[in-house]
mmCIF file of C-alpha atoms and ligand atoms in Angstrom:
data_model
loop_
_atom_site.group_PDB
_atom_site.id
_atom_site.type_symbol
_atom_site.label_atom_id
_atom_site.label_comp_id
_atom_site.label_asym_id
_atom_site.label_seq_id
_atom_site.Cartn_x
_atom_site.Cartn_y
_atom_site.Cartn_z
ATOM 1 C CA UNK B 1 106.440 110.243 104.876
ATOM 2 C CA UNK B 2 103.508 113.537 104.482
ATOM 3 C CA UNK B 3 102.727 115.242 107.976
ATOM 4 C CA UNK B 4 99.507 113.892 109.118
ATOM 5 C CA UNK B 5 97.184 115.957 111.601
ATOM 6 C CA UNK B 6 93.363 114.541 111.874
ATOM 7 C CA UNK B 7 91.331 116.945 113.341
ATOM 8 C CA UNK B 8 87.824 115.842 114.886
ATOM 9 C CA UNK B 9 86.144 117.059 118.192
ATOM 10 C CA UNK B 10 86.891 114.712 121.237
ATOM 11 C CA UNK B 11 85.085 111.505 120.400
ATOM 12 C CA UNK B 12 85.185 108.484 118.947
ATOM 13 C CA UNK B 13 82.230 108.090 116.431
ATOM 14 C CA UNK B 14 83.737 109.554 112.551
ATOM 15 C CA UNK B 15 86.942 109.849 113.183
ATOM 16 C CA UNK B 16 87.849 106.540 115.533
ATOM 17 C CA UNK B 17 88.592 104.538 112.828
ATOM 18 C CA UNK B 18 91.534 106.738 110.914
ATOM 19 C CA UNK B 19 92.807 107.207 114.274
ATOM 20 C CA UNK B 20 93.080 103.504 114.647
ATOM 21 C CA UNK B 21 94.273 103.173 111.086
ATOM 22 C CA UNK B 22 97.142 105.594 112.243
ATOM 23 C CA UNK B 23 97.652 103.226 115.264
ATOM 24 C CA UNK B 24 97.276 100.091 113.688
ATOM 25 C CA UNK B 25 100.387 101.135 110.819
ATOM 26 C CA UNK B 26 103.197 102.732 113.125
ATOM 27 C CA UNK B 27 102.287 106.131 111.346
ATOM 28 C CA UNK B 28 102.623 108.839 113.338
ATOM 29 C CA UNK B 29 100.103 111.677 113.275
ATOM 30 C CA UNK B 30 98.762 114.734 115.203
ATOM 31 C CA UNK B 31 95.383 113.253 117.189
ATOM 32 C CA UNK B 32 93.931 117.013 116.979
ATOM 33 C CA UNK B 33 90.812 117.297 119.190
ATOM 34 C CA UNK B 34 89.057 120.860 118.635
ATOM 35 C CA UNK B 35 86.610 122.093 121.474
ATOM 36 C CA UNK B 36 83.421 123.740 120.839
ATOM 37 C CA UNK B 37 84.941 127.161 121.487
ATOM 38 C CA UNK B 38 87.708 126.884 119.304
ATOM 39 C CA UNK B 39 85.077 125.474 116.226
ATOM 40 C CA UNK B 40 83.312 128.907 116.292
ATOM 41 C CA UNK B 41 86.892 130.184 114.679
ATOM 42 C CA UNK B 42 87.610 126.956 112.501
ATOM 43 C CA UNK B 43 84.601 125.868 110.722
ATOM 44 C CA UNK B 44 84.877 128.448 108.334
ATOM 45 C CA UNK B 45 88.511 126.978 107.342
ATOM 46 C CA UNK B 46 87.204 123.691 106.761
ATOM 47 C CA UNK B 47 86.495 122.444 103.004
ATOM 48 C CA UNK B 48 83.350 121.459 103.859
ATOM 49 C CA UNK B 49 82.416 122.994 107.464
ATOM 50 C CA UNK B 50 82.339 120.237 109.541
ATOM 51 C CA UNK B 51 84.789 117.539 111.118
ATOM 52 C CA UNK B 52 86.914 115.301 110.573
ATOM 53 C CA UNK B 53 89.077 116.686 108.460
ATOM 54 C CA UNK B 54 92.440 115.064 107.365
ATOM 55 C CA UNK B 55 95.327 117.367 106.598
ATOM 56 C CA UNK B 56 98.425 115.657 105.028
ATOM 57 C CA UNK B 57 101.624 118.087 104.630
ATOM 58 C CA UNK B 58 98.778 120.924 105.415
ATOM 59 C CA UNK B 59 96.586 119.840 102.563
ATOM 60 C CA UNK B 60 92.872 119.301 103.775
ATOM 61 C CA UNK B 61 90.555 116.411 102.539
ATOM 62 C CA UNK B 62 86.889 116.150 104.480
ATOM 63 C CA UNK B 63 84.238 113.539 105.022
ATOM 64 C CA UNK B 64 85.162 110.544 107.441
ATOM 65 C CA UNK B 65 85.063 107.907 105.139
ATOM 66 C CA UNK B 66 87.146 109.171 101.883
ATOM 67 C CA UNK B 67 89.454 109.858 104.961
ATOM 68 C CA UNK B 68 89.765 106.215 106.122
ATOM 69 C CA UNK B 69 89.545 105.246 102.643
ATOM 70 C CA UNK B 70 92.329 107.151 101.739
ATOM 71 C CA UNK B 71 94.265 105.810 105.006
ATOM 72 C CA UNK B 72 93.174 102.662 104.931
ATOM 73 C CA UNK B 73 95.083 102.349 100.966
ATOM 74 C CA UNK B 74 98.012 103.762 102.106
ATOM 75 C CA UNK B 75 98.595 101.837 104.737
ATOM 76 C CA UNK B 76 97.565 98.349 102.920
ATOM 77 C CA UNK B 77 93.997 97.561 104.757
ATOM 78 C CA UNK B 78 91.162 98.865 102.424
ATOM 79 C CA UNK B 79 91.476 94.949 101.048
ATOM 80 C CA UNK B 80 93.799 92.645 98.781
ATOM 81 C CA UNK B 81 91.733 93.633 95.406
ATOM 82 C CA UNK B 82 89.639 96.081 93.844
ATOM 83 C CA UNK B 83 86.813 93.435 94.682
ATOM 84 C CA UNK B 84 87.412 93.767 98.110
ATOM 85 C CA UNK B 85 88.002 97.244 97.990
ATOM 86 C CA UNK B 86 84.326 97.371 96.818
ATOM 87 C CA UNK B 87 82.819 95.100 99.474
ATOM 88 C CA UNK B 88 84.905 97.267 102.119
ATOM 89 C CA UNK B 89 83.221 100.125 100.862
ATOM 90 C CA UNK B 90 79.511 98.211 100.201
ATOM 91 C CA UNK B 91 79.463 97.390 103.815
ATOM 92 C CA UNK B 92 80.731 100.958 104.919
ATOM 93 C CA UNK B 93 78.010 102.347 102.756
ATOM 94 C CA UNK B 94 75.661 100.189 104.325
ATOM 95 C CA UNK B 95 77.028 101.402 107.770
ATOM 96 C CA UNK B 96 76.418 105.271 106.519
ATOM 97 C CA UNK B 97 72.644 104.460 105.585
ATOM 98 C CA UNK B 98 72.066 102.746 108.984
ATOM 99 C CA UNK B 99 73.610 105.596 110.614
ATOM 100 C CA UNK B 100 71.278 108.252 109.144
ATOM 101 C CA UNK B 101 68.535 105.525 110.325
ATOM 102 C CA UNK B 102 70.114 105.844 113.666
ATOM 103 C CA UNK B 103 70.554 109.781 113.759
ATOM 104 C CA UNK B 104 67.147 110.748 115.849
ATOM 105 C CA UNK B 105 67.738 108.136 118.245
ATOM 106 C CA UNK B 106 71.067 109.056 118.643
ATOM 107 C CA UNK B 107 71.008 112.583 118.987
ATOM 108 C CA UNK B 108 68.088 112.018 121.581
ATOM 109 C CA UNK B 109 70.451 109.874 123.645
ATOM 110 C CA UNK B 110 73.320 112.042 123.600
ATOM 111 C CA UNK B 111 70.904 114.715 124.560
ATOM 112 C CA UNK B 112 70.500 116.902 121.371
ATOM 113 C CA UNK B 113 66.576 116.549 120.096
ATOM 114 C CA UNK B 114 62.828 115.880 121.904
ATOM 115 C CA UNK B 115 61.286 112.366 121.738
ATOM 116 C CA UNK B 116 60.288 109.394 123.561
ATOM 117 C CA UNK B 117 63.436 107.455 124.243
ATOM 118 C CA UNK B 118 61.853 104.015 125.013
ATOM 119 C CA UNK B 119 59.196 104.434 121.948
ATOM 120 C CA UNK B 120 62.551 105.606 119.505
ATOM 121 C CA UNK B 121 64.329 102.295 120.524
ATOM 122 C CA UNK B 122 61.314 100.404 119.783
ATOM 123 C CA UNK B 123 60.416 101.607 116.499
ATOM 124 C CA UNK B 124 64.105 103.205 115.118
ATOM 125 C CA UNK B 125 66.890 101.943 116.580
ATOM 126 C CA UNK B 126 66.127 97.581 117.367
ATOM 127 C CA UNK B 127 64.717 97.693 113.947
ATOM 128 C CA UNK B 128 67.626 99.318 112.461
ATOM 129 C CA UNK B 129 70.634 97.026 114.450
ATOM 130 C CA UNK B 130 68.831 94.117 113.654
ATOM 131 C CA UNK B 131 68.187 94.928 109.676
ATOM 132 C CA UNK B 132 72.076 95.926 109.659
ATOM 133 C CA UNK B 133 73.967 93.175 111.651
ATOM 134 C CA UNK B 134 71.297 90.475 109.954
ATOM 135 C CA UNK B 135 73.503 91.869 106.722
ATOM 136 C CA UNK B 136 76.848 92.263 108.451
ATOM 137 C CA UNK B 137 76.598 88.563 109.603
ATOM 138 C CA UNK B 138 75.870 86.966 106.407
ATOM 139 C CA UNK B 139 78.445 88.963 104.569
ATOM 140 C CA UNK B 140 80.836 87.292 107.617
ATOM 141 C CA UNK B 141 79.523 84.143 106.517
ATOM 142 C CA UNK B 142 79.909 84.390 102.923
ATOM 143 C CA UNK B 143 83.611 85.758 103.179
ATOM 144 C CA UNK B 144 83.849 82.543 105.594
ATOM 145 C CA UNK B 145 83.385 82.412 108.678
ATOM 146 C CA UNK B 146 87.370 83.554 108.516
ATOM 147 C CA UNK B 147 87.276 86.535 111.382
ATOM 148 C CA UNK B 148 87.270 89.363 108.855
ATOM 149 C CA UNK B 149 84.473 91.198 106.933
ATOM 150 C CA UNK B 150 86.382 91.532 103.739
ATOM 151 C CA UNK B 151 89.196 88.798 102.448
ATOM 152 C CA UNK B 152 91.461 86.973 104.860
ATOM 153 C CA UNK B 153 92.756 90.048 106.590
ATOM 154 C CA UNK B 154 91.868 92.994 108.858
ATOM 155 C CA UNK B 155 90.267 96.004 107.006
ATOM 156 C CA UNK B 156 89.307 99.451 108.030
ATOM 157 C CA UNK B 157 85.718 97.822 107.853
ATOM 158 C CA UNK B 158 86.226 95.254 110.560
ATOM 159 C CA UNK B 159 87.381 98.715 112.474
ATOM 160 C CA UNK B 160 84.879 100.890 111.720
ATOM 161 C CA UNK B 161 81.881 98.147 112.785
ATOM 162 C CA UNK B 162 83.964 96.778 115.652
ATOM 163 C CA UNK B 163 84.320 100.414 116.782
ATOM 164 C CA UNK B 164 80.726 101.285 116.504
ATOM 165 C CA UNK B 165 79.552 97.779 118.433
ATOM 166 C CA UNK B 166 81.285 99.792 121.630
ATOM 167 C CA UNK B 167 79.601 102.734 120.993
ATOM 168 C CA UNK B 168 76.198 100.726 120.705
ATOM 169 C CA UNK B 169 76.776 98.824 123.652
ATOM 170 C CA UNK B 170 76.558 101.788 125.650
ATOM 171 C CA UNK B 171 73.083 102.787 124.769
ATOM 172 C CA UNK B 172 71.590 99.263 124.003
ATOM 173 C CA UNK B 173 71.310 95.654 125.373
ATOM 174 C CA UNK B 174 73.302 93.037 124.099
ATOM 175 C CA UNK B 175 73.202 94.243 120.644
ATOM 176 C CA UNK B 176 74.849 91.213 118.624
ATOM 177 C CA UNK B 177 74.024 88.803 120.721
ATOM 178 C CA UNK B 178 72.234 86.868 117.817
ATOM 179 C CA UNK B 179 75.214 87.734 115.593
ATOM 180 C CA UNK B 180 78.159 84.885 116.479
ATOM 181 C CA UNK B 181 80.158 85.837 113.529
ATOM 182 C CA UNK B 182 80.136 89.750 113.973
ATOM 183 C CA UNK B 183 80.996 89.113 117.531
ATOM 184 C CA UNK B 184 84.224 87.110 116.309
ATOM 185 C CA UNK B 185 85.379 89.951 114.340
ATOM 186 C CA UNK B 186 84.685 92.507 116.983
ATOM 187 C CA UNK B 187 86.666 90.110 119.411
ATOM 188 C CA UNK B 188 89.639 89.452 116.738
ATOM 189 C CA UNK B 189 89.659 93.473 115.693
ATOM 190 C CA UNK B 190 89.356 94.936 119.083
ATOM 191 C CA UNK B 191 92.097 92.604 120.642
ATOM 192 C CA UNK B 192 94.608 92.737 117.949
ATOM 193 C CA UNK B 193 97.876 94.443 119.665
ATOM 194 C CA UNK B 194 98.134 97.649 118.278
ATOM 195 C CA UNK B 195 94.197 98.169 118.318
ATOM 196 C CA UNK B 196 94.084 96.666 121.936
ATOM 197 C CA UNK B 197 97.226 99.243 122.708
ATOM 198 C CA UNK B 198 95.443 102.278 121.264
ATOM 199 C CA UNK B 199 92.152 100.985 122.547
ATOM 200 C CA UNK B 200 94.004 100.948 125.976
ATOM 201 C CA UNK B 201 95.086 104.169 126.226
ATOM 202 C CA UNK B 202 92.516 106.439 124.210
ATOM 203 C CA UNK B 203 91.026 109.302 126.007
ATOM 204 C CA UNK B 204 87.762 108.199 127.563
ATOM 205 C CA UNK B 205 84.724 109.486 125.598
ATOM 206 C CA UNK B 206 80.804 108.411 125.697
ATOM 207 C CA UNK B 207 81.237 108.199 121.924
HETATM 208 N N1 GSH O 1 79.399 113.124 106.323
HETATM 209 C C1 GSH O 1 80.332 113.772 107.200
HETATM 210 C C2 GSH O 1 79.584 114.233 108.430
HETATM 211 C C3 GSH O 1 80.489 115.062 109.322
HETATM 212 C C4 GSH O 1 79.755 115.573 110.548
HETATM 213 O O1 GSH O 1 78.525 115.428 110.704
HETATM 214 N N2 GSH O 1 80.537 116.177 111.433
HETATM 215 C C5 GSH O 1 79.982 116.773 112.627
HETATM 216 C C6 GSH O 1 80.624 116.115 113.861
HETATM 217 S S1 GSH O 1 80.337 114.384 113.962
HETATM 218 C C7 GSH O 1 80.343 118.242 112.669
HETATM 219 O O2 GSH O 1 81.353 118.670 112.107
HETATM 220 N N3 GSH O 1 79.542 119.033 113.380
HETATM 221 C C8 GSH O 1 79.802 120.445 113.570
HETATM 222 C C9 GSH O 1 79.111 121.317 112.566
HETATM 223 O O3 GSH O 1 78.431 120.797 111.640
HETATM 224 O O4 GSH O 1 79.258 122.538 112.691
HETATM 225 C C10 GSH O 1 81.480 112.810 107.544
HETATM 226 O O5 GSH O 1 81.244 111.589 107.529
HETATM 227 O O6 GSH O 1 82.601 113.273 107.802
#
């Protein structure tokens, strides 16, 4: 089995789901957490100059989702077929380009930008979780109704949305509330023994 060190600053957000991909197989791995002071020296040894990156036997490979990708194969949950290997990654993709919707909200509420909060919300963010859970729930329903995104069994995209419905619960009101069959797979995902283990026992962050 490679040496596996993720590196990624002390937070959940792009580098929550390898960890629980880690987790979730019995692999071990070093859960590297890099603080802003020691990024100064880093960065500049990074392929691409940011974080996460994923070194395996010292060899580096960036971006948070080839990462889980890559993970998520090796460890058997990036789905049972290339078919569902695609829909894992449609609906991550999806994620991505409601993330980038999200940014200036975000980075307002973690205190990084000017803005009005309340008018943000109003016009950015509720538009945005509704347009992408009003997706993620019929996708639920068309692989049916069965507790997973993707096939009949957990995939790193059940983490990586279950993950991120934490994260938004923090900042917004009863975010799925109209979504019954997201909220299933968040409840299956995020009580499934090893997640609920990790989940546990992770460091506390805001995100
Ligand atoms: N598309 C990249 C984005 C990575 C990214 O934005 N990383 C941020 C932390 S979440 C970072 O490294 N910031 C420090 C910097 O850019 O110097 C991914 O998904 O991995």
């Amino acid at each position: 089995m490679p040496f596996y060190k993720l590196s990624y600053f002390n937070g959940r957000a792009l580098g929550e789901v390898s960890r629980q991909l880690f987790h979730l197989s019995g692999t071990p791995f070093e859960d590297e957490r890099v603080t802003a002071k020691e990024w100064d020296d880093l960065k500049g040894t990074t392929p691409f100059g940011q974080l996460p990156v994923l070194y395996v036997d010292g060899k580096p490979l960036p971006q948070s989702f080839a990462i889980a990708r890559y993970l998520a194969k090796e460890f058997g949950y990036a789905g049972k077929t290339a078919f569902e290997e695609a829909w894992a990654d449609a609906l991550a993709d999806q994620f991505k380009d409601y993330l980038n919707e999200m940014k200036p909200f975000m980075m307002l509420v973690y205190g990084f930008g000017d803005g009005d909060k309340d008018q943000m919300k109003k016009d950015i963010a509720l538009p945005a979780i509704n347009k992408l859970f009003t997706i993620l729930e019929k996708a639920a329903k068309d692989n049916g109704s069965n507790g997973h995104f993707v096939g009949d069994s957990l995939t790193w995209v059940d983490l990586l949305i279950s993950d991120h419905i934490g994260i938004l619960e923090a900042i917004v009101s009863n975010p799925i509330d109209s979504f019954p069959l997201v909220q299933e797979i968040r409840r299956k995902t995020s009580t499934h023994p090893k997640v609920k283990k990790w989940i546990d026992k992770r460091p506390a962050t805001t995100f």
